Amino acid sequence: MLHIFVTRQSRYPADGKALKERVRRVLVDRGVTDVQVSIALVGARKMKDLAVKYLGEKEDDEVHEVLSFPYAESKNDFITPVESGLHLGDVVICYPEARKIAIKRNRMMDDVLGELAEHGTLHLLGIHHE
């Protein structure tokens, strides 16, 4: 069974059901049916902190739109609930960066968040862009 969790601060409005559905579709279309995925919507400061801590980036590097942390590659720094299937990993989306994309491309915010969630989920599955 798929378990998809979405966490966000109240200042970052998003359609959690739509995000879960976008991620579910990516997984099911690739035959993945018994995993947990966590999606977090965070601010620019948190995103920068994650990039510095886990990717070894510098403070003055640009803020990422989305980061993926496959559980299989982690050093178990993330909490893993044990009540269901394999914890595939965590997708972290920078809400302010997503908002910039939505404005620049004249797109609905939830569409941009969904695309970033899909992109991050593909990375969890080991599918990377060229």
C-alpha positions as CSV (number, residue, x, y, z in Angstrom):
1,M,0.0,0.0,0.0
2,L,1.2,3.5,-0.8
3,H,1.6,6.0,2.0
4,I,2.3,9.5,1.0
5,F,2.7,12.2,3.6
6,V,2.7,15.9,3.0
7,T,3.9,18.4,5.6
8,R,3.9,22.1,5.3
9,Q,3.7,25.2,7.4
10,S,0.4,27.1,7.4
11,R,1.9,30.0,5.5
12,Y,2.5,27.7,2.5
13,P,-1.0,26.9,1.2
14,A,-1.2,23.9,-1.1
15,D,-3.6,21.2,-2.1
16,G,-2.2,18.2,-0.2
17,K,-4.6,15.8,-1.9
18,A,-3.5,16.9,-5.3
19,L,0.1,16.6,-4.4
20,K,-0.4,13.0,-3.0
21,E,-2.3,12.1,-6.2
22,R,0.5,13.4,-8.5
23,V,3.1,11.3,-6.5
24,R,0.8,8.3,-6.4
25,R,0.5,8.4,-10.2
26,V,4.2,8.5,-10.7
27,L,4.7,5.5,-8.4
28,V,1.9,3.4,-9.7
29,D,2.8,4.1,-13.4
30,R,6.2,2.6,-12.6
31,G,4.9,-0.4,-10.7
32,V,5.8,0.8,-7.3
33,T,2.9,0.0,-4.9
34,D,4.2,-0.6,-1.3
35,V,6.3,2.4,-0.2
36,Q,6.2,5.5,1.9
37,V,7.1,8.9,0.5
38,S,7.3,12.1,2.5
39,I,6.7,15.5,0.7
40,A,7.7,18.6,2.7
41,L,7.1,22.2,1.6
42,V,9.7,24.5,3.2
43,G,11.1,28.0,3.1
44,A,14.3,29.1,1.4
45,R,16.3,29.1,4.6
46,K,15.4,25.5,5.4
47,M,16.1,24.5,1.8
48,K,19.5,26.2,2.0
49,D,20.3,24.5,5.3
50,L,19.5,21.0,3.8
51,A,21.7,21.7,0.8
52,V,24.6,22.8,3.0
53,K,24.2,19.9,5.4
54,Y,23.5,17.0,3.0
55,L,24.9,18.1,-0.3
56,G,28.0,19.9,1.0
57,E,27.0,23.1,-0.8
58,K,28.1,26.6,0.2
59,E,25.9,29.1,1.9
60,D,26.0,31.4,-1.2
61,D,24.9,28.8,-3.7
62,E,21.5,29.2,-5.3
63,V,18.4,27.8,-3.5
64,H,17.1,24.6,-5.0
65,E,13.5,24.3,-6.1
66,V,13.3,20.6,-5.1
67,L,15.6,18.1,-3.3
68,S,15.2,14.4,-3.0
69,F,16.6,12.3,-0.3
70,P,16.4,8.6,-1.1
71,Y,16.2,6.6,2.1
72,A,18.5,3.9,0.7
73,E,21.3,6.5,0.3
74,S,20.7,8.2,3.7
75,K,22.7,7.7,6.8
76,N,19.4,7.2,8.7
77,D,19.1,10.9,9.7
78,F,15.4,10.9,8.7
79,I,12.7,9.4,10.9
80,T,11.3,6.2,9.4
81,P,7.9,5.0,10.5
82,V,7.7,1.2,10.5
83,E,4.0,0.7,10.1
84,S,4.0,0.2,6.3
85,G,6.2,-0.6,3.4
86,L,9.7,0.5,2.4
87,H,10.4,4.2,3.1
88,L,11.4,5.3,-0.4
89,G,12.6,8.7,0.8
90,D,11.8,12.4,1.2
91,V,11.0,15.1,-1.4
92,V,11.6,18.6,-0.2
93,I,10.1,21.5,-2.2
94,C,11.1,25.1,-1.6
95,Y,7.8,27.0,-1.6
96,P,9.2,30.4,-2.4
97,E,11.2,29.0,-5.4
98,A,8.0,27.3,-6.6
99,R,6.1,30.5,-6.4
100,K,8.8,32.2,-8.5
101,I,8.3,29.5,-11.2
102,A,4.5,29.9,-11.1
103,I,4.8,33.7,-11.5
104,K,7.4,33.5,-14.3
105,R,5.5,30.8,-16.3
106,N,2.0,32.2,-15.4
107,R,1.1,28.8,-13.9
108,M,-1.2,27.8,-11.0
109,M,0.8,27.3,-7.9
110,D,-0.6,23.8,-7.2
111,D,0.4,22.7,-10.8
112,V,4.0,23.8,-10.2
113,L,4.1,22.1,-6.8
114,G,2.8,18.9,-8.4
115,E,5.4,19.0,-11.1
116,L,8.2,19.5,-8.5
117,A,6.8,16.6,-6.4
118,E,6.7,14.4,-9.5
119,H,10.3,15.4,-10.4
120,G,11.5,14.7,-6.9
121,T,9.7,11.3,-6.8
122,L,11.4,10.3,-10.0
123,H,14.7,11.1,-8.4
124,L,13.8,8.8,-5.5
125,L,13.2,6.1,-8.0
126,G,16.7,6.7,-9.5
127,I,15.3,8.4,-12.6
128,H,17.4,11.5,-13.3
129,H,17.3,14.1,-15.9
130,E,20.1,14.4,-18.5
